[in-house]
PDB file of C-alpha atoms and ligand atoms in Angstrom:
ATOM      1  CA  MET J   1     166.789 100.495 230.484  1.00 54.00           C
ATOM      2  CA  SER J   2     166.314  99.724 226.902  1.00 62.00           C
ATOM      3  CA  ASN J   3     165.145 103.099 225.255  1.00 68.00           C
ATOM      4  CA  VAL J   4     162.374 101.297 223.803  1.00 81.00           C
ATOM      5  CA  ASP J   5     159.268 101.385 226.240  1.00 86.00           C
ATOM      6  CA  PHE J   6     157.856  97.759 226.567  1.00 90.00           C
ATOM      7  CA  SER J   7     155.365  98.572 229.462  1.00 89.00           C
ATOM      8  CA  ASN J   8     152.519  98.599 226.951  1.00 93.00           C
ATOM      9  CA  ASP J   9     153.311  95.000 225.880  1.00 96.00           C
ATOM     10  CA  TYR J  10     153.890  93.809 229.323  1.00 94.00           C
ATOM     11  CA  ARG J  11     150.394  95.244 230.282  1.00 94.00           C
ATOM     12  CA  ILE J  12     148.579  93.596 227.188  1.00 96.00           C
ATOM     13  CA  LEU J  13     150.488  90.369 227.659  1.00 97.00           C
ATOM     14  CA  HIS J  14     149.283  90.078 231.406  1.00 96.00           C
ATOM     15  CA  LYS J  15     145.732  91.549 230.747  1.00 97.00           C
ATOM     16  CA  ASN J  16     145.180  88.888 228.002  1.00 97.00           C
ATOM     17  CA  LEU J  17     146.242  86.176 229.963  1.00 97.00           C
ATOM     18  CA  GLN J  18     144.170  87.209 232.951  1.00 97.00           C
ATOM     19  CA  ASN J  19     141.096  87.615 230.526  1.00 97.00           C
ATOM     20  CA  LEU J  20     141.526  84.129 229.121  1.00 98.00           C
ATOM     21  CA  ILE J  21     141.660  82.702 232.677  1.00 97.00           C
ATOM     22  CA  LYS J  22     138.450  84.621 233.858  1.00 97.00           C
ATOM     23  CA  SER J  23     136.630  84.279 230.535  1.00 96.00           C
ATOM     24  CA  GLY J  24     135.003  80.892 231.131  1.00 92.00           C
ATOM     25  CA  ASP J  25     135.337  79.984 227.548  1.00 92.00           C
ATOM     26  CA  PHE J  26     137.772  77.102 228.074  1.00 94.00           C
ATOM     27  CA  ASP J  27     139.151  74.854 230.850  1.00 97.00           C
ATOM     28  CA  VAL J  28     142.017  76.263 232.553  1.00 98.00           C
ATOM     29  CA  HIS J  29     144.769  74.158 234.206  1.00 98.00           C
ATOM     30  CA  PHE J  30     147.031  75.540 236.550  1.00 98.00           C
ATOM     31  CA  TYR J  31     149.981  73.057 236.291  1.00 98.00           C
ATOM     32  CA  GLY J  32     152.516  74.637 238.781  1.00 98.00           C
ATOM     33  CA  LYS J  33     154.452  77.994 239.525  1.00 98.00           C
ATOM     34  CA  SER J  34     157.412  79.548 238.031  1.00 97.00           C
ATOM     35  CA  PHE J  35     160.603  79.715 239.901  1.00 96.00           C
ATOM     36  CA  TYR J  36     159.521  83.330 240.963  1.00 95.00           C
ATOM     37  CA  GLY J  37     155.976  82.118 241.832  1.00 95.00           C
ATOM     38  CA  ASP J  38     153.996  83.142 238.802  1.00 96.00           C
ATOM     39  CA  ASP J  39     151.123  80.752 237.648  1.00 97.00           C
ATOM     40  CA  LEU J  40     152.007  78.169 234.974  1.00 98.00           C
ATOM     41  CA  VAL J  41     148.805  78.033 232.727  1.00 98.00           C
ATOM     42  CA  ALA J  42     147.310  75.482 230.011  1.00 98.00           C
ATOM     43  CA  PHE J  43     144.082  76.040 228.445  1.00 98.00           C
ATOM     44  CA  HIS J  44     142.079  73.326 227.001  1.00 98.00           C
ATOM     45  CA  LYS J  45     139.515  73.368 224.155  1.00 97.00           C
ATOM     46  CA  GLY J  46     137.600  70.441 222.419  1.00 96.00           C
ATOM     47  CA  LYS J  47     137.111  66.778 223.660  1.00 96.00           C
ATOM     48  CA  TYR J  48     139.290  65.105 226.289  1.00 96.00           C
ATOM     49  CA  THR J  49     138.626  61.604 224.735  1.00 94.00           C
ATOM     50  CA  GLY J  50     141.290  60.449 222.152  1.00 93.00           C
ATOM     51  CA  LYS J  51     144.592  61.935 221.115  1.00 97.00           C
ATOM     52  CA  GLN J  52     145.290  65.527 222.107  1.00 98.00           C
ATOM     53  CA  PHE J  53     147.143  68.363 220.203  1.00 98.00           C
ATOM     54  CA  LEU J  54     149.677  70.587 222.048  1.00 98.00           C
ATOM     55  CA  ILE J  55     150.278  74.257 221.141  1.00 98.00           C
ATOM     56  CA  THR J  56     152.975  76.215 223.238  1.00 98.00           C
ATOM     57  CA  GLY J  57     154.726  79.343 223.036  1.00 98.00           C
ATOM     58  CA  GLY J  58     156.977  81.889 225.226  1.00 98.00           C
ATOM     59  CA  ILE J  59     159.547  79.483 226.222  1.00 98.00           C
ATOM     60  CA  HIS J  60     162.325  81.974 225.182  1.00 98.00           C
ATOM     61  CA  ALA J  61     161.806  85.236 226.942  1.00 98.00           C
ATOM     62  CA  ARG J  62     162.297  87.705 224.278  1.00 98.00           C
ATOM     63  CA  GLU J  63     159.987  85.749 221.940  1.00 98.00           C
ATOM     64  CA  TYR J  64     156.752  86.597 223.829  1.00 98.00           C
ATOM     65  CA  ILE J  65     155.248  87.762 220.585  1.00 98.00           C
ATOM     66  CA  SER J  66     154.701  83.859 220.167  1.00 98.00           C
ATOM     67  CA  SER J  67     152.380  84.009 223.731  1.00 98.00           C
ATOM     68  CA  PHE J  68     150.188  86.393 221.842  1.00 98.00           C
ATOM     69  CA  VAL J  69     149.794  84.044 218.819  1.00 98.00           C
ATOM     70  CA  VAL J  70     148.969  81.002 221.085  1.00 98.00           C
ATOM     71  CA  MET J  71     146.458  82.901 223.021  1.00 98.00           C
ATOM     72  CA  LYS J  72     144.613  84.142 219.668  1.00 98.00           C
ATOM     73  CA  LEU J  73     144.976  80.487 218.363  1.00 98.00           C
ATOM     74  CA  LEU J  74     143.005  79.626 221.532  1.00 98.00           C
ATOM     75  CA  LYS J  75     140.145  81.938 220.904  1.00 97.00           C
ATOM     76  CA  ASP J  76     140.124  81.181 217.311  1.00 98.00           C
ATOM     77  CA  TYR J  77     140.006  77.223 217.719  1.00 97.00           C
ATOM     78  CA  ASP J  78     136.712  75.870 216.629  1.00 96.00           C
ATOM     79  CA  LEU J  79     137.649  72.189 215.917  1.00 96.00           C
ATOM     80  CA  PRO J  80     136.242  69.510 218.136  1.00 95.00           C
ATOM     81  CA  TYR J  81     139.554  67.695 218.712  1.00 97.00           C
ATOM     82  CA  GLY J  82     141.043  68.108 221.914  1.00 98.00           C
ATOM     83  CA  CYS J  83     143.936  70.771 222.001  1.00 98.00           C
ATOM     84  CA  PHE J  84     146.072  71.892 224.980  1.00 98.00           C
ATOM     85  CA  PHE J  85     147.443  75.648 224.435  1.00 98.00           C
ATOM     86  CA  VAL J  86     150.281  76.848 226.683  1.00 98.00           C
ATOM     87  CA  PRO J  87     150.971  80.455 225.676  1.00 98.00           C
ATOM     88  CA  LEU J  88     153.576  81.349 228.211  1.00 98.00           C
ATOM     89  CA  LEU J  89     155.908  78.671 229.145  1.00 98.00           C
ATOM     90  CA  ASN J  90     158.536  80.985 230.773  1.00 98.00           C
ATOM     91  CA  PRO J  91     156.785  83.733 232.593  1.00 98.00           C
ATOM     92  CA  ASP J  92     159.637  84.780 234.653  1.00 97.00           C
ATOM     93  CA  GLY J  93     161.932  85.356 231.604  1.00 97.00           C
ATOM     94  CA  ALA J  94     159.064  87.324 229.797  1.00 97.00           C
ATOM     95  CA  ASN J  95     158.963  89.633 232.828  1.00 96.00           C
ATOM     96  CA  ILE J  96     162.686  90.235 232.830  1.00 97.00           C
ATOM     97  CA  CYS J  97     162.726  90.754 229.090  1.00 97.00           C
ATOM     98  CA  LEU J  98     159.917  93.340 229.259  1.00 96.00           C
ATOM     99  CA  ASN J  99     160.267  94.795 232.809  1.00 93.00           C
ATOM    100  CA  GLY J 100     163.989  94.290 233.508  1.00 94.00           C
ATOM    101  CA  LEU J 101     164.649  93.717 237.169  1.00 94.00           C
ATOM    102  CA  LYS J 102     161.349  95.223 238.499  1.00 89.00           C
ATOM    103  CA  GLY J 103     159.332  92.468 239.994  1.00 79.00           C
ATOM    104  CA  VAL J 104     162.722  90.216 240.452  1.00 91.00           C
ATOM    105  CA  SER J 105     163.306  89.347 244.145  1.00 87.00           C
ATOM    106  CA  GLU J 106     166.313  91.207 245.752  1.00 92.00           C
ATOM    107  CA  GLU J 107     168.109  87.998 246.081  1.00 92.00           C
ATOM    108  CA  TYR J 108     168.449  87.474 242.462  1.00 93.00           C
ATOM    109  CA  LYS J 109     169.133  90.876 241.350  1.00 95.00           C
ATOM    110  CA  PRO J 110     172.954  90.827 241.535  1.00 95.00           C
ATOM    111  CA  LEU J 111     172.916  87.218 239.566  1.00 95.00           C
ATOM    112  CA  LEU J 112     170.705  88.589 236.544  1.00 96.00           C
ATOM    113  CA  THR J 113     172.689  91.997 236.642  1.00 96.00           C
ATOM    114  CA  ARG J 114     175.837  90.095 236.092  1.00 96.00           C
ATOM    115  CA  LEU J 115     174.413  87.439 233.718  1.00 96.00           C
ATOM    116  CA  ASN J 116     173.384  90.584 231.708  1.00 97.00           C
ATOM    117  CA  ASN J 117     177.059  92.067 231.466  1.00 96.00           C
ATOM    118  CA  TYR J 118     175.788  94.733 234.017  1.00 96.00           C
ATOM    119  CA  SER J 119     173.476  96.140 231.541  1.00 96.00           C
ATOM    120  CA  THR J 120     170.063  97.226 232.684  1.00 94.00           C
ATOM    121  CA  ASP J 121     168.689  96.681 229.171  1.00 95.00           C
ATOM    122  CA  PHE J 122     166.990  93.128 229.452  1.00 96.00           C
ATOM    123  CA  SER J 123     165.004  93.269 226.264  1.00 96.00           C
ATOM    124  CA  LEU J 124     167.024  90.394 224.775  1.00 97.00           C
ATOM    125  CA  TRP J 125     166.821  88.027 227.606  1.00 97.00           C
ATOM    126  CA  LYS J 126     166.042  84.409 226.577  1.00 98.00           C
ATOM    127  CA  ALA J 127     166.643  82.289 229.853  1.00 98.00           C
ATOM    128  CA  ASN J 128     164.001  81.933 232.832  1.00 97.00           C
ATOM    129  CA  GLY J 129     164.746  83.665 236.090  1.00 96.00           C
ATOM    130  CA  ARG J 130     167.716  81.508 237.018  1.00 95.00           C
ATOM    131  CA  GLY J 131     169.530  82.065 233.807  1.00 97.00           C
ATOM    132  CA  VAL J 132     168.439  78.662 232.429  1.00 98.00           C
ATOM    133  CA  ASP J 133     167.489  78.449 228.747  1.00 98.00           C
ATOM    134  CA  LEU J 134     164.379  76.302 229.108  1.00 98.00           C
ATOM    135  CA  ASN J 135     164.597  75.059 225.513  1.00 97.00           C
ATOM    136  CA  VAL J 136     167.780  73.310 226.122  1.00 97.00           C
ATOM    137  CA  ASN J 137     166.872  71.901 229.356  1.00 98.00           C
ATOM    138  CA  PHE J 138     164.580  68.923 228.537  1.00 98.00           C
ATOM    139  CA  PRO J 139     165.885  65.234 228.659  1.00 97.00           C
ATOM    140  CA  ALA J 140     166.499  64.999 224.919  1.00 95.00           C
ATOM    141  CA  LEU J 141     170.288  64.353 224.306  1.00 93.00           C
ATOM    142  CA  TRP J 142     170.597  67.017 226.881  1.00 95.00           C
ATOM    143  CA  GLY J 143     174.017  68.951 226.964  1.00 94.00           C
ATOM    144  CA  LYS J 144     174.976  67.728 223.582  1.00 93.00           C
ATOM    145  CA  GLY J 145     174.360  70.767 221.598  1.00 92.00           C
ATOM    146  CA  LYS J 146     176.902  72.836 219.982  1.00 91.00           C
ATOM    147  CA  MET J 147     175.688  76.184 221.215  1.00 92.00           C
ATOM    148  CA  ASN J 148     175.122  74.734 225.017  1.00 94.00           C
ATOM    149  CA  VAL J 149     176.986  76.703 227.729  1.00 94.00           C
ATOM    150  CA  SER J 150     177.450  75.131 231.253  1.00 95.00           C
ATOM    151  CA  LEU J 151     177.055  78.318 233.257  1.00 96.00           C
ATOM    152  CA  PRO J 152     174.023  80.430 233.843  1.00 96.00           C
ATOM    153  CA  ALA J 153     173.489  83.045 231.099  1.00 96.00           C
ATOM    154  CA  SER J 154     170.905  85.045 229.257  1.00 96.00           C
ATOM    155  CA  GLU J 155     170.663  82.173 226.759  1.00 97.00           C
ATOM    156  CA  ASN J 156     171.968  78.624 226.099  1.00 96.00           C
ATOM    157  CA  TYR J 157     172.733  77.471 229.447  1.00 97.00           C
ATOM    158  CA  ILE J 158     171.467  73.891 229.843  1.00 97.00           C
ATOM    159  CA  GLY J 159     170.806  73.922 233.625  1.00 98.00           C
ATOM    160  CA  GLU J 160     172.431  71.544 236.407  1.00 98.00           C
ATOM    161  CA  SER J 161     170.765  68.787 234.915  1.00 98.00           C
ATOM    162  CA  ALA J 162     167.790  67.843 232.594  1.00 98.00           C
ATOM    163  CA  LEU J 163     164.486  68.903 233.720  1.00 98.00           C
ATOM    164  CA  SER J 164     166.398  70.976 236.526  1.00 98.00           C
ATOM    165  CA  GLU J 165     163.937  73.941 235.946  1.00 98.00           C
ATOM    166  CA  ILE J 166     160.495  73.692 237.636  1.00 98.00           C
ATOM    167  CA  GLU J 167     158.796  75.353 234.595  1.00 98.00           C
ATOM    168  CA  ASN J 168     159.817  72.359 232.406  1.00 98.00           C
ATOM    169  CA  SER J 169     159.324  69.702 235.246  1.00 98.00           C
ATOM    170  CA  SER J 170     156.015  71.042 235.791  1.00 98.00           C
ATOM    171  CA  LEU J 171     155.003  70.928 232.211  1.00 98.00           C
ATOM    172  CA  LEU J 172     156.124  67.295 231.777  1.00 98.00           C
ATOM    173  CA  LYS J 173     154.403  66.185 234.675  1.00 98.00           C
ATOM    174  CA  PHE J 174     151.294  67.791 233.414  1.00 98.00           C
ATOM    175  CA  ILE J 175     151.427  66.608 229.757  1.00 97.00           C
ATOM    176  CA  LYS J 176     152.283  63.014 230.749  1.00 97.00           C
ATOM    177  CA  ARG J 177     148.652  62.644 231.757  1.00 97.00           C
ATOM    178  CA  PHE J 178     147.491  63.049 228.157  1.00 97.00           C
ATOM    179  CA  ASP J 179     148.122  60.972 224.866  1.00 98.00           C
ATOM    180  CA  PHE J 180     149.302  63.580 222.179  1.00 98.00           C
ATOM    181  CA  GLU J 181     148.801  63.327 218.400  1.00 96.00           C
ATOM    182  CA  MET J 182     151.099  66.303 217.426  1.00 96.00           C
ATOM    183  CA  SER J 183     152.618  69.538 218.762  1.00 98.00           C
ATOM    184  CA  VAL J 184     153.679  72.846 217.623  1.00 98.00           C
ATOM    185  CA  ALA J 185     155.950  75.092 219.386  1.00 98.00           C
ATOM    186  CA  TYR J 186     155.929  78.713 218.503  1.00 98.00           C
ATOM    187  CA  HIS J 187     159.272  80.794 218.705  1.00 98.00           C
ATOM    188  CA  SER J 188     160.495  83.866 216.941  1.00 98.00           C
ATOM    189  CA  LYS J 189     161.940  84.842 214.338  1.00 98.00           C
ATOM    190  CA  GLY J 190     162.878  84.071 210.785  1.00 98.00           C
ATOM    191  CA  GLU J 191     159.717  82.523 209.124  1.00 98.00           C
ATOM    192  CA  VAL J 192     160.579  79.086 209.195  1.00 98.00           C
ATOM    193  CA  VAL J 193     159.277  75.786 210.217  1.00 97.00           C
ATOM    194  CA  TYR J 194     161.841  73.553 211.867  1.00 96.00           C
ATOM    195  CA  TYR J 195     161.369  69.607 211.846  1.00 94.00           C
ATOM    196  CA  GLY J 196     163.164  66.423 212.230  1.00 84.00           C
ATOM    197  CA  PHE J 197     164.739  66.616 215.559  1.00 80.00           C
ATOM    198  CA  CYS J 198     167.809  64.774 216.566  1.00 77.00           C
ATOM    199  CA  GLY J 199     167.123  61.465 217.955  1.00 84.00           C
ATOM    200  CA  ALA J 200     163.694  60.919 216.492  1.00 88.00           C
ATOM    201  CA  SER J 201     162.699  57.792 214.578  1.00 92.00           C
ATOM    202  CA  LYS J 202     162.526  57.823 211.097  1.00 93.00           C
ATOM    203  CA  GLU J 203     158.840  57.467 210.987  1.00 95.00           C
ATOM    204  CA  ILE J 204     158.364  60.603 213.225  1.00 95.00           C
ATOM    205  CA  LYS J 205     160.876  62.468 211.294  1.00 93.00           C
ATOM    206  CA  SER J 206     158.984  61.815 208.082  1.00 94.00           C
ATOM    207  CA  LYS J 207     155.480  62.638 209.832  1.00 95.00           C
ATOM    208  CA  SER J 208     156.938  65.822 211.245  1.00 95.00           C
ATOM    209  CA  LYS J 209     158.489  66.748 207.966  1.00 95.00           C
ATOM    210  CA  GLN J 210     155.239  66.351 205.985  1.00 96.00           C
ATOM    211  CA  LEU J 211     153.521  68.680 208.788  1.00 96.00           C
ATOM    212  CA  ALA J 212     156.100  71.086 208.528  1.00 97.00           C
ATOM    213  CA  ASN J 213     155.962  71.132 204.691  1.00 97.00           C
ATOM    214  CA  LYS J 214     152.018  71.838 204.807  1.00 97.00           C
ATOM    215  CA  ILE J 215     152.405  74.677 207.421  1.00 98.00           C
ATOM    216  CA  ALA J 216     155.168  76.127 205.634  1.00 98.00           C
ATOM    217  CA  LYS J 217     153.495  76.265 202.440  1.00 98.00           C
ATOM    218  CA  ILE J 218     150.278  78.118 203.676  1.00 97.00           C
ATOM    219  CA  LEU J 219     152.552  80.627 205.800  1.00 98.00           C
ATOM    220  CA  LYS J 220     154.922  81.069 203.172  1.00 98.00           C
ATOM    221  CA  TYR J 221     157.718  80.141 205.474  1.00 98.00           C
ATOM    222  CA  LYS J 222     160.496  77.967 204.755  1.00 98.00           C
ATOM    223  CA  PRO J 223     160.648  74.295 206.061  1.00 97.00           C
ATOM    224  CA  ILE J 224     164.015  73.420 207.372  1.00 96.00           C
ATOM    225  CA  ILE J 225     165.436  70.082 208.904  1.00 93.00           C
ATOM    226  CA  SER J 226     166.816  70.940 212.298  1.00 89.00           C
ATOM    227  CA  LYS J 227     170.010  69.177 212.182  1.00 84.00           C
ATOM    228  CA  ASN J 228     171.637  70.206 215.620  1.00 83.00           C
ATOM    229  CA  SER J 229     168.669  70.789 217.927  1.00 85.00           C
ATOM    230  CA  VAL J 230     168.936  68.983 221.289  1.00 91.00           C
ATOM    231  CA  GLY J 231     167.360  69.413 224.655  1.00 95.00           C
ATOM    232  CA  GLY J 232     164.364  71.399 223.453  1.00 96.00           C
ATOM    233  CA  LEU J 233     160.521  70.707 223.833  1.00 97.00           C
ATOM    234  CA  SER J 234     160.036  69.588 220.531  1.00 96.00           C
ATOM    235  CA  ASP J 235     163.209  67.433 220.591  1.00 95.00           C
ATOM    236  CA  TYR J 236     161.814  65.715 223.697  1.00 96.00           C
ATOM    237  CA  LEU J 237     158.271  65.191 222.208  1.00 97.00           C
ATOM    238  CA  CYS J 238     159.686  63.700 219.164  1.00 95.00           C
ATOM    239  CA  LEU J 239     161.574  61.328 221.256  1.00 94.00           C
ATOM    240  CA  GLN J 240     158.217  60.388 222.857  1.00 96.00           C
ATOM    241  CA  ASN J 241     157.088  59.651 219.300  1.00 96.00           C
ATOM    242  CA  ILE J 242     154.886  62.618 219.033  1.00 96.00           C
ATOM    243  CA  PRO J 243     155.531  64.522 215.614  1.00 96.00           C
ATOM    244  CA  SER J 244     156.585  68.104 216.194  1.00 96.00           C
ATOM    245  CA  VAL J 245     157.365  71.172 214.590  1.00 96.00           C
ATOM    246  CA  THR J 246     158.688  74.385 215.577  1.00 97.00           C
ATOM    247  CA  ILE J 247     157.527  77.690 213.990  1.00 98.00           C
ATOM    248  CA  GLU J 248     159.832  80.637 213.773  1.00 98.00           C
ATOM    249  CA  LEU J 249     157.356  83.675 213.703  1.00 98.00           C
ATOM    250  CA  GLY J 250     158.005  86.877 211.833  1.00 98.00           C
ATOM    251  CA  SER J 251     160.333  88.161 209.420  1.00 97.00           C
ATOM    252  CA  ASP J 252     164.174  88.260 210.304  1.00 97.00           C
ATOM    253  CA  LEU J 253     164.130  92.060 209.436  1.00 97.00           C
ATOM    254  CA  LEU J 254     162.105  92.532 212.754  1.00 97.00           C
ATOM    255  CA  LYS J 255     164.173  93.047 215.753  1.00 96.00           C
ATOM    256  CA  HIS J 256     164.296  91.002 218.788  1.00 97.00           C
ATOM    257  CA  PRO J 257     161.857  91.377 220.771  1.00 97.00           C
ATOM    258  CA  ILE J 258     159.029  91.603 218.093  1.00 97.00           C
ATOM    259  CA  ARG J 259     156.921  94.110 219.479  1.00 97.00           C
ATOM    260  CA  TYR J 260     152.970  93.624 219.754  1.00 96.00           C
ATOM    261  CA  ASP J 261     152.408  96.209 217.080  1.00 95.00           C
ATOM    262  CA  ASN J 262     153.455  93.695 214.702  1.00 97.00           C
ATOM    263  CA  PHE J 263     150.870  91.165 215.846  1.00 97.00           C
ATOM    264  CA  ASP J 264     148.438  91.432 212.915  1.00 97.00           C
ATOM    265  CA  ILE J 265     150.800  90.699 210.062  1.00 97.00           C
ATOM    266  CA  ILE J 266     152.698  87.781 212.214  1.00 97.00           C
ATOM    267  CA  TYR J 267     149.035  86.187 213.052  1.00 98.00           C
ATOM    268  CA  LYS J 268     147.939  86.206 209.384  1.00 96.00           C
ATOM    269  CA  ASN J 269     147.217  82.559 208.264  1.00 97.00           C
ATOM    270  CA  GLN J 270     148.435  81.204 211.491  1.00 98.00           C
ATOM    271  CA  TYR J 271     145.065  79.746 212.184  1.00 98.00           C
ATOM    272  CA  ILE J 272     144.437  78.631 208.739  1.00 98.00           C
ATOM    273  CA  ALA J 273     147.686  76.704 208.526  1.00 98.00           C
ATOM    274  CA  LEU J 274     146.968  75.044 211.765  1.00 97.00           C
ATOM    275  CA  LYS J 275     143.456  74.257 211.149  1.00 97.00           C
ATOM    276  CA  LYS J 276     144.243  72.599 207.810  1.00 96.00           C
ATOM    277  CA  VAL J 277     146.890  70.428 209.459  1.00 96.00           C
ATOM    278  CA  PHE J 278     144.795  69.039 212.408  1.00 97.00           C
ATOM    279  CA  LYS J 279     141.839  68.387 209.884  1.00 96.00           C
ATOM    280  CA  GLU J 280     143.985  66.524 207.493  1.00 94.00           C
ATOM    281  CA  ILE J 281     145.643  64.487 210.679  1.00 93.00           C
ATOM    282  CA  ARG J 282     142.015  63.459 211.770  1.00 91.00           C
ATOM    283  CA  ASN J 283     140.873  62.597 208.204  1.00 84.00           C
ATOM    284  CA  ASP J 284     143.817  60.385 207.656  1.00 61.00           C
TER     285      ASP J 284
HETATM  286 ZN1   ZN L   1     163.054  80.590 220.644  1.00 79.09          ZN
END
């Protein structure tokens, strides 16, 4: 195992999620089950009428700090506009990152051990429970990325086909029921805001750029055009004509995975940035 103890982060992550589900303060949508059978959960606040916002986190296992950020944004959200919050797109991966093979069924232990180069330290794991990187598995120029790999791995494996993964196909089935105005995907790390994903129309690229610039200014992050990104959730949403940005939380000086201890610094100004952008979109 890693010599760092992640059990506290694991405990807080699950406790927070369960508390949100039980709180009754928001609508809870169970939109499916992960490959290992964990609930896939979305929360909703605001009106269902009109266009919706979408905020996601936790697609890359070791970037679970983004799940904490999305959960806190959900709590803080006080705008009337409808917004969906999906804090943990990859629950199996987060469990592997934080817990190693504990909780993984016997059947998959040998595969994961091999994919992890026979190390028991899974703290840098990014993929889901089948060794597929969920953020290169969406139908958006799928398989055309420079970093893509074609066999299961702890990161960058595209899967057998676009949307081969139950976590992603369930998400798309769920979000297709609604009409979205904009989406924000939280990852870590590097303090940058990506926009302008491959394949998007000029109009969507320019809208995404404006949003990225505004968010980056408030966060003191750097806006960067994403030139080579394909197969990701933001790529897919841009192709559906939904302006989308990806926010990489936390300084590059921090090590993966960014621990919960850093939450307060990382969360600073996140809601302020989001609120400003959402309000501006609606007053347009
Ligand atoms: Zn990521």
